[in-house]
Amino acid sequence: KWHDVLRAPGERRPGMSGEAKVGAGAPRAKITAPAVVALKRKGEPITVVTAYDFPTARFADQAGVEILLVGDSVGTVLLGYDSTLPVTMDDMLHHTRAVTRAKPSAMVVGDMPFMSYQVSAEQAVMNAGRLVQEGGADAIKLEGGARVAEAVRRIVEAGIPVMGHLGLTPQSVLAFGGYKVQARGEADQERLITDARTLEAAGCFALVLEGIPARLGAAVSRELHIPTIGIGAGVQCDGQVLVTHDLLGLYHGHTPKFVRRYAELGDATRDAIARYVADVKARRFPSDAESY
Ligand code: KIV
């Protein structure tokens, strides 16, 4: 499905008007699935961060990311769960709506939570449709390889762009026995490459690769026409995604080695609130200028 986008350098087609102009504050058109695929053709790395709320969506969009992922990681970094498994469709709709209310130019991808697509392809289409119709998402993401290919096909047939997700897929944490790097052995690597091809053939416009050896991330990226988005999958992926709360230092739980912290907003938040507490206790707040 996406091959013609890749084979038509320079050709403009509907939905590609949003070819990304990167950089903070640069005005740009809405970024669509074909525009994301075209970035791979141009060799331009694709930037993705998670967003679960209106202000983060605004800031990240202004910073120039191409994709805002309303990830089910909302469960661990924002809602206080130990894993993503308790996250529900209602949670995802609530947070997807908050993000799309920011009307970002970035594409908004809504994550399908655990048990919203595993039971049947019909259930998958219904729930993907809800993320688009009720949440305002531009695309959806789901985890898994060949076992979700039929669901992917059916969702794509319904007109909804689908992002796949292979490797250390957090919804399979119980089966993996923890958050462990996946596909270290040859047989698992071959299986992952086959899964990646299957997802591309099923119609995915992009594929998240999480927690796999960098060489495998590079091999899958070479193999596929659609872009790979890495998280702990090496620098040769076609794009990168980080959980915003990790990137900003707002989450102090388990932090894998692929996380790079660009700020320490957790510490800054604690310090700011501690100064406020001290000011109130000492009657330094509010001042006359802050009073009526
Ligand atoms: O839920 C999420 O944030 C994700 C990313 C880590 C890819 O799936």
Coordinates of C-alpha atoms and ligand atoms in Angstrom, one line a residue:
K1 CA 0.0 0.0 0.0
W2 CA 2.7 2.4 0.9
H3 CA 5.1 1.5 -1.9
D4 CA 3.8 4.0 -4.4
V5 CA 4.4 6.8 -1.9
L6 CA 8.0 5.7 -1.7
R7 CA 8.4 5.2 -5.5
A8 CA 7.2 8.7 -6.4
P9 CA 9.9 11.1 -5.4
G10 CA 8.8 14.7 -5.8
E11 CA 5.3 13.8 -6.7
R12 CA 2.7 15.6 -4.6
R13 CA -0.5 13.8 -3.8
P14 CA -3.5 14.4 -1.5
G15 CA -2.5 14.2 2.2
M16 CA 1.2 14.8 1.5
S17 CA 0.9 18.6 1.8
G18 CA 2.1 18.1 5.3
E19 CA 5.6 17.1 4.4
A20 CA 7.4 18.0 7.6
K21 CA 9.2 21.3 8.0
V22 CA 11.1 20.5 11.1
G23 CA 12.3 22.8 13.9
A24 CA 10.7 24.6 16.8
G25 CA 8.0 27.1 15.8
A26 CA 8.2 26.4 12.1
P27 CA 4.7 26.7 10.5
R28 CA 3.6 23.5 8.9
A29 CA 0.6 21.7 7.6
K30 CA -1.0 18.7 9.3
I31 CA 1.2 15.6 9.1
T32 CA -0.5 12.6 7.6
A33 CA 0.4 8.9 7.3
P34 CA 1.7 9.4 3.7
A35 CA 3.8 12.3 4.8
V36 CA 5.4 10.2 7.5
V37 CA 6.2 7.4 5.0
A38 CA 7.7 10.0 2.6
L39 CA 10.1 11.1 5.4
K40 CA 11.7 7.7 5.1
R41 CA 12.1 8.2 1.4
K42 CA 13.8 11.5 2.0
G43 CA 16.1 9.9 4.6
E44 CA 14.8 12.4 7.2
P45 CA 14.6 11.0 10.8
I46 CA 11.1 10.9 12.2
T47 CA 10.5 12.3 15.7
V48 CA 7.9 10.9 18.0
V49 CA 7.1 11.6 21.7
T50 CA 4.3 10.5 23.9
A51 CA 1.6 13.0 25.0
Y52 CA -1.4 12.4 27.3
D53 CA -2.6 15.9 27.8
F54 CA -3.4 19.3 26.2
P55 CA -0.4 21.3 27.3
T56 CA 2.2 18.6 26.5
A57 CA 0.6 18.2 23.1
R58 CA 0.9 22.0 22.5
F59 CA 4.5 22.2 23.6
A60 CA 5.7 19.1 21.7
D61 CA 3.9 20.3 18.6
Q62 CA 5.6 23.7 18.9
A63 CA 8.9 21.9 19.3
G64 CA 8.4 20.3 15.9
V65 CA 7.8 16.6 16.5
E66 CA 6.1 14.8 13.6
I67 CA 4.0 12.3 15.7
L68 CA 2.4 12.6 19.1
L69 CA 1.7 9.1 20.5
V70 CA -1.0 8.8 23.1
G71 CA 0.7 5.7 24.5
D72 CA -0.8 3.3 26.9
S73 CA 2.4 4.1 28.9
V74 CA 0.0 6.7 30.4
G75 CA -0.8 3.9 32.8
T76 CA 2.7 3.7 34.3
V77 CA 4.0 7.3 34.0
L78 CA 0.8 9.2 34.7
L79 CA -1.8 6.9 36.4
G80 CA 0.5 5.1 38.8
Y81 CA -0.1 1.5 37.6
D82 CA 2.8 -1.0 37.7
S83 CA 2.3 -1.9 34.0
T84 CA 0.2 -0.9 31.0
L85 CA -2.2 -3.9 31.4
P86 CA -4.9 -2.1 33.5
V87 CA -5.3 0.7 31.0
T88 CA -8.8 0.7 29.4
M89 CA -10.4 2.1 26.3
D90 CA -12.0 4.8 28.5
D91 CA -8.6 5.9 29.7
M92 CA -7.2 6.0 26.2
L93 CA -10.2 8.0 24.9
H94 CA -10.0 10.5 27.8
H95 CA -6.3 11.2 27.1
T96 CA -6.6 11.1 23.3
R97 CA -9.3 13.7 23.4
A98 CA -7.1 15.9 25.6
V99 CA -4.3 15.7 23.1
T100 CA -6.4 16.3 20.0
R101 CA -8.1 19.3 21.6
A102 CA -4.7 21.0 21.2
K103 CA -5.3 20.7 17.4
P104 CA -1.6 19.8 16.7
S105 CA 0.0 19.8 13.3
A106 CA 1.7 16.6 14.4
M107 CA -0.1 13.4 13.6
V108 CA -1.9 12.0 16.7
V109 CA -1.6 8.2 17.1
G110 CA -3.9 6.6 19.7
D111 CA -2.6 3.4 21.4
M112 CA -4.9 0.4 21.5
P113 CA -4.9 -0.8 25.2
F114 CA -4.6 -4.4 26.3
M115 CA -7.6 -6.5 25.4
S116 CA -9.1 -3.9 23.0
Y117 CA -8.0 -5.8 19.9
Q118 CA -6.9 -9.3 20.9
V119 CA -10.3 -11.0 21.0
S120 CA -11.4 -10.6 17.4
A121 CA -10.7 -8.5 14.3
E122 CA -14.2 -7.1 14.7
Q123 CA -13.5 -5.9 18.2
A124 CA -10.2 -4.4 16.9
V125 CA -12.0 -2.4 14.2
M126 CA -14.7 -1.2 16.6
N127 CA -12.1 0.1 19.1
A128 CA -9.8 1.6 16.5
G129 CA -12.9 3.4 15.2
R130 CA -13.7 4.8 18.6
L131 CA -10.1 6.2 19.0
V132 CA -10.7 8.1 15.7
Q133 CA -14.4 8.9 16.0
E134 CA -14.6 9.8 19.7
G135 CA -10.9 10.6 20.4
G136 CA -10.0 12.4 17.2
A137 CA -6.9 10.3 16.6
D138 CA -5.3 10.4 13.1
A139 CA -4.1 6.8 13.4
I140 CA -3.9 3.9 15.9
K141 CA -1.1 1.7 17.2
L142 CA -1.3 -1.9 18.3
E143 CA 1.3 -4.5 19.5
G144 CA 2.2 -7.8 18.0
G145 CA 3.2 -9.6 14.7
A146 CA 1.5 -12.2 12.6
R147 CA -1.2 -12.7 15.3
V148 CA -2.6 -9.2 14.8
A149 CA -2.2 -9.1 11.0
E150 CA -5.9 -9.8 10.3
A151 CA -6.9 -7.0 12.7
V152 CA -4.4 -4.6 11.0
R153 CA -5.8 -5.5 7.6
R154 CA -9.4 -4.9 8.7
I155 CA -8.6 -1.6 10.5
V156 CA -6.7 -0.3 7.4
E157 CA -9.6 -1.4 5.2
A158 CA -11.8 0.8 7.4
G159 CA -9.6 3.7 6.4
I160 CA -7.6 4.1 9.6
P161 CA -3.8 4.2 9.4
V162 CA -2.1 1.7 11.6
M163 CA 1.3 1.8 13.3
G164 CA 2.6 -1.7 14.4
H165 CA 4.8 -2.4 17.4
L166 CA 7.3 -5.3 17.7
G167 CA 10.1 -6.4 20.1
L168 CA 9.7 -5.6 23.8
T169 CA 5.9 -5.1 23.5
P170 CA 4.9 -4.0 27.1
Q171 CA 1.4 -5.6 26.9
S172 CA 3.2 -9.0 26.8
V173 CA 5.2 -8.4 30.0
L174 CA 3.7 -11.4 31.7
A175 CA 4.6 -13.7 28.9
F176 CA 8.2 -12.2 28.7
G177 CA 8.6 -12.5 32.4
G178 CA 9.7 -8.9 32.7
Y179 CA 10.9 -6.0 30.6
K180 CA 13.8 -7.8 28.9
V181 CA 15.5 -7.0 25.6
Q182 CA 13.9 -9.2 22.9
A183 CA 15.2 -11.1 19.9
R184 CA 18.7 -11.7 21.0
G185 CA 18.9 -15.2 19.3
E186 CA 18.9 -15.9 15.6
A187 CA 15.6 -17.7 15.5
D188 CA 13.8 -14.9 17.3
Q189 CA 15.5 -12.3 15.0
E190 CA 14.2 -14.2 11.9
R191 CA 10.7 -14.4 13.4
L192 CA 10.8 -10.6 14.1
I193 CA 11.8 -9.8 10.6
T194 CA 9.0 -12.1 9.2
D195 CA 6.5 -10.3 11.6
A196 CA 7.8 -6.9 10.3
R197 CA 7.2 -8.0 6.7
T198 CA 3.8 -9.4 7.6
L199 CA 2.7 -6.1 9.2
E200 CA 4.0 -4.1 6.3
A201 CA 2.0 -6.4 3.9
A202 CA -1.1 -6.0 6.1
G203 CA -0.9 -2.2 5.6
C204 CA 0.9 -0.7 8.5
F205 CA 2.3 2.8 7.6
A206 CA 5.0 2.6 10.3
L207 CA 6.4 0.2 12.9
V208 CA 7.7 0.8 16.4
L209 CA 10.7 -1.4 17.3
E210 CA 11.2 -1.6 21.0
G211 CA 14.0 -3.1 23.1
I212 CA 15.9 -5.1 20.4
P213 CA 19.5 -5.2 19.4
A214 CA 20.6 -2.2 17.3
R215 CA 21.8 -4.5 14.5
L216 CA 18.3 -6.0 14.2
G217 CA 16.7 -2.5 14.3
A218 CA 19.0 -1.6 11.4
A219 CA 18.2 -4.8 9.4
V220 CA 14.4 -4.3 9.8
S221 CA 14.8 -0.7 8.8
R222 CA 16.7 -1.7 5.6
E223 CA 14.2 -4.5 4.8
L224 CA 11.0 -2.4 5.1
H225 CA 9.6 0.3 2.8
I226 CA 7.6 1.8 5.7
P227 CA 9.5 3.7 8.4
T228 CA 10.7 2.1 11.7
I229 CA 10.4 4.1 14.9
G230 CA 12.9 2.9 17.4
I231 CA 12.9 2.9 21.2
G232 CA 15.9 1.1 22.4
A233 CA 16.4 -0.3 18.9
G234 CA 19.5 1.7 17.8
V235 CA 20.2 4.8 15.8
Q236 CA 19.7 3.2 12.3
C237 CA 15.9 3.2 12.8
D238 CA 14.0 5.6 10.5
G239 CA 12.8 7.6 13.6
Q240 CA 12.9 7.6 17.3
V241 CA 10.3 7.7 20.1
L242 CA 10.7 8.5 23.8
V243 CA 8.2 8.6 26.6
T244 CA 8.0 12.4 27.3
H245 CA 7.9 11.8 31.1
D246 CA 11.3 9.9 30.8
L247 CA 12.8 12.6 28.5
L248 CA 11.7 15.4 30.9
G249 CA 12.7 13.6 34.1
L250 CA 9.1 13.5 35.3
Y251 CA 9.1 9.8 35.9
H252 CA 11.5 8.3 38.4
G253 CA 10.4 4.6 38.2
H254 CA 12.3 2.0 36.2
T255 CA 14.3 3.8 33.6
P256 CA 15.9 1.7 30.8
K257 CA 19.3 2.6 29.4
F258 CA 17.9 3.9 26.1
V259 CA 16.3 6.8 27.9
R260 CA 18.1 10.1 27.5
R261 CA 17.0 12.8 30.0
Y262 CA 16.8 16.3 28.4
A263 CA 15.5 18.0 31.6
E264 CA 14.9 17.3 35.3
L265 CA 11.4 18.6 35.6
G266 CA 10.5 16.3 38.4
D267 CA 13.3 17.8 40.6
A268 CA 12.3 21.3 39.4
T269 CA 8.7 20.7 40.3
R270 CA 9.5 19.4 43.8
D271 CA 11.9 22.4 44.4
A272 CA 9.3 24.9 43.2
I273 CA 6.6 23.5 45.3
A274 CA 8.9 23.3 48.3
R275 CA 9.7 27.0 47.9
Y276 CA 6.0 27.8 47.7
V277 CA 5.4 25.8 50.9
A278 CA 8.2 27.6 52.7
D279 CA 6.8 31.0 51.5
V280 CA 3.3 30.3 52.8
K281 CA 4.6 29.0 56.1
A282 CA 6.7 32.1 56.6
R283 CA 3.8 34.4 55.4
R284 CA 6.0 35.6 52.5
F285 CA 3.2 34.7 50.1
P286 CA 1.1 36.5 48.9
S287 CA 2.8 39.9 48.9
D288 CA 0.9 43.2 48.8
A289 CA 1.4 43.2 45.0
E290 CA -0.2 39.8 44.8
S291 CA -3.2 40.9 46.9
Y292 CA -6.4 42.9 46.1
Ligands
KIV1 O1 2.9 3.4 25.2 C1 3.9 3.9 24.7 O2 4.3 4.9 25.1 C2 4.6 3.2 23.7 C3 5.9 3.7 23.2 C4 6.9 3.4 24.3 C5 6.3 3.2 21.9 O3 4.1 2.2 23.2

